[in-house]
Coordinates of N, CA and C in Angstrom, one line a residue:
C1 N -5.1 5.8 -17.5 CA -3.7 5.5 -17.8 C -3.7 4.6 -19.1
G2 N -2.9 5.0 -20.0 CA -2.8 4.1 -21.2 C -2.0 4.9 -22.2
G3 N -1.6 4.2 -23.2 CA -0.7 4.9 -24.3 C 0.6 5.3 -23.6
T4 N 0.8 6.6 -23.6 CA 2.0 7.1 -23.0 C 1.7 8.1 -21.9
D5 N 0.6 8.0 -21.3 CA 0.2 9.0 -20.2 C -0.4 8.3 -19.0
C6 N 0.3 8.1 -18.0 CA -0.2 7.5 -16.8 C -0.6 8.7 -15.8
G7 N -0.2 9.9 -16.1 CA -0.6 11.0 -15.2 C 0.2 10.9 -13.8
P8 N -0.3 11.6 -12.9 CA 0.4 11.6 -11.5 C -0.1 10.6 -10.6
W9 N -0.7 9.4 -11.0 CA -1.4 8.5 -10.2 C -0.6 7.6 -9.3
P10 N 0.5 7.0 -9.7 CA 1.2 6.0 -8.8 C 1.4 6.5 -7.4
P11 N 2.1 7.6 -7.1 CA 2.4 8.0 -5.7 C 1.1 8.2 -4.9
P12 N 0.1 9.0 -5.3 CA -1.1 9.1 -4.5 C -1.8 7.8 -4.1
L13 N -1.8 6.9 -5.1 CA -2.5 5.6 -4.8 C -1.7 4.8 -3.7
Q14 N -0.4 4.9 -3.8 CA 0.4 4.3 -2.8 C 0.3 4.9 -1.4
V15 N 0.1 6.2 -1.4 CA -0.2 6.9 -0.1 C -1.5 6.5 0.4
G16 N -2.5 6.2 -0.5 CA -3.8 5.7 0.0 C -3.7 4.4 0.7
S17 N -2.8 3.6 0.2 CA -2.6 2.3 0.9 C -2.0 2.5 2.3
A18 N -1.1 3.4 2.4 CA -0.5 3.7 3.7 C -1.5 4.3 4.6
V19 N -2.3 5.2 4.1 CA -3.3 5.8 5.0 C -4.3 4.7 5.5
G20 N -4.7 3.8 4.6 CA -5.6 2.8 5.0 C -5.0 1.9 6.1
L21 N -3.7 1.6 6.0 CA -3.0 0.8 7.1 C -3.0 1.6 8.4
I22 N -2.7 2.9 8.3 CA -2.6 3.7 9.5 C -3.9 3.8 10.2
V23 N -5.0 4.0 9.4 CA -6.3 4.0 10.0 C -6.7 2.7 10.7
V24 N -6.3 1.6 10.2 CA -6.5 0.3 10.8 C -5.7 0.2 12.1
A25 N -4.5 0.6 12.1 CA -3.6 0.4 13.2 C -4.0 1.3 14.4
L26 N -4.2 2.6 14.1 CA -4.6 3.5 15.1 C -6.0 3.4 15.6
G27 N -6.9 3.2 14.6 CA -8.3 3.2 15.0 C -8.8 1.9 15.6
A28 N -8.3 0.8 15.1 CA -8.8 -0.5 15.6 C -7.8 -1.2 16.5
G29 N -6.5 -0.8 16.4 CA -5.5 -1.4 17.2 C -5.3 -0.8 18.6
F30 N -4.4 -1.2 19.3 CA -4.0 -0.7 20.7 C -5.3 -0.9 21.6
D31 N -6.1 -1.9 21.3 CA -7.2 -2.2 22.1 C -8.3 -1.1 22.1
G32 N -8.2 -0.2 21.0 CA -9.1 0.9 20.9 C -9.0 2.1 21.8
K33 N -7.8 2.1 22.5 CA -7.5 3.1 23.5 C -7.4 4.5 22.8
L34 N -7.0 4.5 21.6 CA -6.8 5.8 20.9 C -8.1 6.4 20.4
T35 N -9.2 5.7 20.3 CA -10.4 6.2 19.8 C -11.2 7.0 20.8
G36 N -10.9 6.8 22.1 CA -11.7 7.5 23.1 C -13.1 7.1 23.3
A37 N -13.4 5.9 22.7 CA -14.8 5.4 22.8 C -15.1 4.7 24.2
S38 N -16.3 4.8 24.5 CA -16.7 4.1 25.8 C -16.6 2.6 25.6
D39 N -16.6 1.8 26.7 CA -16.5 0.4 26.6 C -17.6 -0.2 25.8
A40 N -18.8 0.3 25.9 CA -19.9 -0.2 25.2 C -19.8 0.1 23.7
D41 N -19.2 1.2 23.3 CA -19.1 1.6 21.9 C -17.8 1.1 21.2
L42 N -16.9 0.6 22.0 CA -15.6 0.2 21.5 C -15.6 -0.8 20.4
P43 N -16.4 -2.0 20.6 CA -16.4 -2.9 19.4 C -16.9 -2.4 18.1
F44 N -17.9 -1.5 18.2 CA -18.5 -0.9 17.0 C -17.5 0.1 16.4
M45 N -16.8 0.8 17.2 CA -15.8 1.8 16.8 C -14.6 1.1 16.1
R46 N -14.2 0.0 16.7 CA -13.0 -0.7 16.2 C -13.4 -1.4 14.8
F47 N -14.6 -1.9 14.8 CA -15.1 -2.5 13.5 C -15.2 -1.4 12.4
G48 N -15.7 -0.3 12.8 CA -15.8 0.8 11.8 C -14.4 1.2 11.2
F49 N -13.4 1.3 12.1 CA -12.1 1.6 11.6 C -11.5 0.5 10.7
L50 N -11.8 -0.7 11.1 CA -11.4 -1.8 10.2 C -12.0 -1.7 8.8
V51 N -13.3 -1.4 8.8 CA -14.0 -1.4 7.5 C -13.4 -0.2 6.7
L52 N -13.3 1.0 7.4 CA -12.8 2.2 6.7 C -11.4 1.9 6.2
G53 N -10.5 1.4 7.0 CA -9.1 1.2 6.6 C -9.1 0.1 5.5
G54 N -9.9 -0.9 5.6 CA -9.9 -2.0 4.6 C -10.4 -1.4 3.2
C55 N -11.4 -0.5 3.3 CA -11.9 0.1 2.0 C -10.8 1.0 1.4
L56 N -10.2 1.8 2.2 CA -9.1 2.7 1.7 C -8.0 1.8 1.1
L57 N -7.6 0.9 1.8 CA -6.5 -0.1 1.3 C -6.9 -0.8 0.1
G58 N -8.1 -1.3 0.1 CA -8.6 -2.1 -1.1 C -8.7 -1.3 -2.4
M59 N -9.3 -0.1 -2.2 CA -9.5 0.8 -3.3 C -8.2 1.3 -3.9
S60 N -7.3 1.7 -3.1 CA -6.0 2.2 -3.6 C -5.2 1.1 -4.2
Q61 N -5.2 -0.1 -3.6 CA -4.4 -1.2 -4.1 C -5.0 -1.7 -5.4
G62 N -6.3 -1.7 -5.5 CA -7.1 -2.2 -6.7 C -6.8 -1.2 -7.9
L63 N -6.6 0.1 -7.6 CA -6.3 1.0 -8.7 C -4.8 1.1 -8.9
M64 N -4.0 0.9 -7.9 CA -2.6 1.1 -8.1 C -1.9 0.0 -8.9
Y65 N -2.4 -1.2 -8.8 CA -1.7 -2.3 -9.5 C -1.7 -2.1 -11.0
P66 N -2.9 -1.9 -11.7 CA -2.9 -1.7 -13.1 C -2.2 -0.4 -13.5
V67 N -2.3 0.7 -12.7 CA -1.7 1.9 -13.1 C -0.1 1.8 -13.1
M68 N 0.4 1.1 -12.1 CA 1.8 0.9 -12.0 C 2.3 0.0 -13.1
A69 N 1.5 -1.1 -13.4 CA 1.9 -2.0 -14.5 C 1.9 -1.2 -15.8
A70 N 0.9 -0.3 -16.0 CA 0.8 0.5 -17.3 C 2.0 1.5 -17.3
A71 N 2.4 2.1 -16.2 CA 3.5 2.9 -16.1 C 4.8 2.2 -16.5
V72 N 5.0 1.0 -16.0 CA 6.2 0.3 -16.3 C 6.2 0.0 -17.8
S73 N 5.1 -0.5 -18.4 CA 5.0 -0.8 -19.8 C 5.2 0.5 -20.7
D74 N 4.8 1.6 -20.2 CA 4.9 2.9 -21.0 C 6.3 3.3 -21.1
H75 N 7.2 2.9 -20.1 CA 8.6 3.4 -20.1 C 9.6 2.4 -20.7
V76 N 9.1 1.4 -21.3 CA 10.1 0.5 -22.0 C 9.5 0.2 -23.5
G77 N 10.4 -0.3 -24.2 CA 10.1 -0.6 -25.6 C 9.3 -1.8 -25.7
P78 N 8.6 -2.1 -26.8 CA 7.8 -3.2 -27.0 C 8.5 -4.6 -26.9
N79 N 9.8 -4.5 -27.3 CA 10.6 -5.8 -27.3 C 11.0 -6.2 -25.9
V80 N 11.0 -5.4 -24.9 CA 11.3 -5.8 -23.6 C 10.2 -5.6 -22.6
R81 N 9.0 -5.3 -23.1 CA 7.8 -5.0 -22.3 C 7.5 -6.2 -21.3
G82 N 7.5 -7.4 -21.9 CA 7.2 -8.6 -21.1 C 8.2 -8.8 -19.9
T83 N 9.4 -8.6 -20.2 CA 10.5 -8.7 -19.2 C 10.3 -7.7 -18.1
A84 N 10.0 -6.4 -18.5 CA 9.8 -5.3 -17.5 C 8.6 -5.6 -16.7
I85 N 7.5 -6.1 -17.2 CA 6.4 -6.4 -16.4 C 6.7 -7.5 -15.5
G86 N 7.4 -8.5 -15.9 CA 7.8 -9.6 -15.1 C 8.7 -9.2 -13.9
I87 N 9.6 -8.3 -14.2 CA 10.4 -7.7 -13.1 C 9.6 -7.0 -12.1
Y88 N 8.7 -6.1 -12.6 CA 7.8 -5.4 -11.7 C 7.0 -6.4 -10.8
R89 N 6.4 -7.4 -11.4 CA 5.6 -8.3 -10.7 C 6.4 -9.1 -9.7
W90 N 7.7 -9.4 -10.0 CA 8.6 -10.1 -9.1 C 8.8 -9.3 -7.8
W91 N 9.0 -8.0 -8.0 CA 9.3 -7.1 -6.8 C 8.0 -7.0 -6.1
R92 N 6.8 -6.9 -6.8 CA 5.5 -6.7 -6.1 C 5.3 -8.1 -5.3
D93 N 5.5 -9.2 -5.9 CA 5.2 -10.4 -5.3 C 6.1 -10.8 -4.1
L94 N 7.3 -10.2 -4.2 CA 8.3 -10.3 -3.1 C 7.7 -9.8 -1.8
G95 N 6.8 -8.8 -1.9 CA 6.1 -8.3 -0.8 C 5.3 -9.3 -0.1
Y96 N 4.7 -10.3 -0.8 CA 4.0 -11.4 -0.2 C 4.9 -12.2 0.7
A97 N 6.1 -12.5 0.2 CA 7.1 -13.3 0.9 C 7.5 -12.5 2.2
A98 N 7.7 -11.2 2.0 CA 8.0 -10.3 3.2 C 7.0 -10.3 4.2
G99 N 5.7 -10.7 3.8 CA 4.7 -10.7 4.8 C 5.0 -11.8 6.0
A100 N 5.7 -12.8 5.7 CA 6.1 -13.8 6.7 C 7.0 -13.1 7.8
L101 N 7.9 -12.2 7.3 CA 8.8 -11.5 8.2 C 8.0 -10.5 9.1
I102 N 7.0 -9.9 8.4 CA 6.1 -8.9 9.1 C 5.3 -9.6 10.2
A103 N 4.9 -10.9 9.8 CA 4.1 -11.6 10.8 C 5.0 -12.0 12.0
L104 N 6.3 -12.3 11.8 CA 7.2 -12.5 12.9 C 7.4 -11.3 13.7
M105 N 7.4 -10.1 13.1 CA 7.5 -8.9 13.8 C 6.2 -8.7 14.7
A106 N 5.1 -9.0 14.1 CA 3.8 -8.9 14.9 C 3.9 -9.8 16.1
D107 N 4.4 -11.0 16.0 CA 4.5 -11.9 17.1 C 5.5 -11.4 18.2
V108 N 6.6 -10.9 17.7 CA 7.6 -10.4 18.7 C 7.1 -9.1 19.4
S109 N 6.5 -8.2 18.7 CA 6.1 -6.9 19.3 C 4.5 -6.9 19.4
S110 N 3.9 -6.4 18.4 CA 2.4 -6.4 18.4 C 1.9 -6.2 17.0
P111 N 0.7 -6.6 16.7 CA 0.1 -6.4 15.3 C 0.1 -4.9 14.9
E112 N -0.1 -4.0 15.8 CA -0.1 -2.6 15.5 C 1.2 -2.1 15.0
V113 N 2.3 -2.6 15.7 CA 3.6 -2.2 15.3 C 4.0 -2.7 13.9
A114 N 3.6 -3.9 13.6 CA 3.8 -4.5 12.3 C 3.0 -3.8 11.2
I115 N 1.7 -3.4 11.5 CA 0.9 -2.7 10.5 C 1.5 -1.3 10.3
L116 N 1.9 -0.6 11.3 CA 2.5 0.7 11.2 C 3.8 0.6 10.4
F117 N 4.6 -0.3 10.7 CA 5.9 -0.5 10.0 C 5.6 -0.7 8.4
T118 N 4.6 -1.5 8.1 CA 4.2 -1.7 6.7 C 3.7 -0.4 6.1
A119 N 2.9 0.3 6.9 CA 2.3 1.6 6.4 C 3.4 2.6 6.1
F120 N 4.4 2.7 7.0 CA 5.4 3.7 6.8 C 6.4 3.2 5.7
T121 N 6.5 1.9 5.5 CA 7.3 1.4 4.4 C 6.7 1.8 3.1
A122 N 5.3 1.6 3.0 CA 4.5 2.0 1.8 C 4.6 3.5 1.6
L123 N 4.5 4.3 2.6 CA 4.6 5.7 2.5 C 6.0 6.1 2.0
G124 N 7.0 5.5 2.5 CA 8.4 5.8 2.0 C 8.6 5.4 0.5
A125 N 8.0 4.3 0.1 CA 8.0 3.9 -1.3 C 7.3 4.9 -2.1
A126 N 6.1 5.4 -1.7 CA 5.4 6.4 -2.4 C 6.2 7.7 -2.6
L127 N 6.9 8.1 -1.6 CA 7.7 9.3 -1.6 C 8.9 9.1 -2.6
L128 N 9.5 7.9 -2.6 CA 10.6 7.6 -3.5 C 10.1 7.6 -4.9
V129 N 9.0 7.0 -5.2 CA 8.4 7.0 -6.6 C 8.0 8.4 -7.0
A130 N 7.5 9.2 -6.1 CA 7.1 10.6 -6.4 C 8.4 11.4 -6.7
G131 N 9.5 11.1 -6.1 CA 10.7 11.8 -6.3 C 11.4 11.5 -7.6
V132 N 11.3 10.2 -8.0 CA 12.1 9.8 -9.2 C 11.2 9.5 -10.4
Y133 N 9.9 9.4 -10.3 CA 9.1 9.1 -11.4 C 8.9 10.3 -12.3
T134 N 9.2 10.1 -13.6 CA 9.0 11.2 -14.6 C 8.1 10.6 -15.7
E135 N 7.1 11.4 -16.1 CA 6.2 11.0 -17.1 C 6.8 10.9 -18.4
K136 N 6.6 9.8 -19.1 CA 7.2 9.7 -20.4 C 6.2 10.3 -21.4
R137 N 6.6 11.2 -22.2 CA 5.7 11.9 -23.2 C 6.2 11.5 -24.6

């Protein structure tokens, strides 16, 4: 991504984040009941799902942030680029503050419900971006 061509990357990377969270919630959560593993294998299975989900989430987030920032800067003129990146970062950083509310949701219900809520919110955002994002040529 660079210049005026970010390609179709932002939505798939966001979907990767959602998939990583879903893998963690369903594979490692719910006391491992959804894995079908024996009691002896359960800790290893849950750890494996945590590692896999963490890798998917980390890779997609690590790629998505610079691609989304480049997409934002590609769609505005140089005179307002700093402001546009600032607004993008404000919305992104607002997610950290929302984490406190998600933690409250985890306390009230369960960690798995909070993780799945976050995953489906990310998936919805990816679908929204996929629907409205147009490549600037």
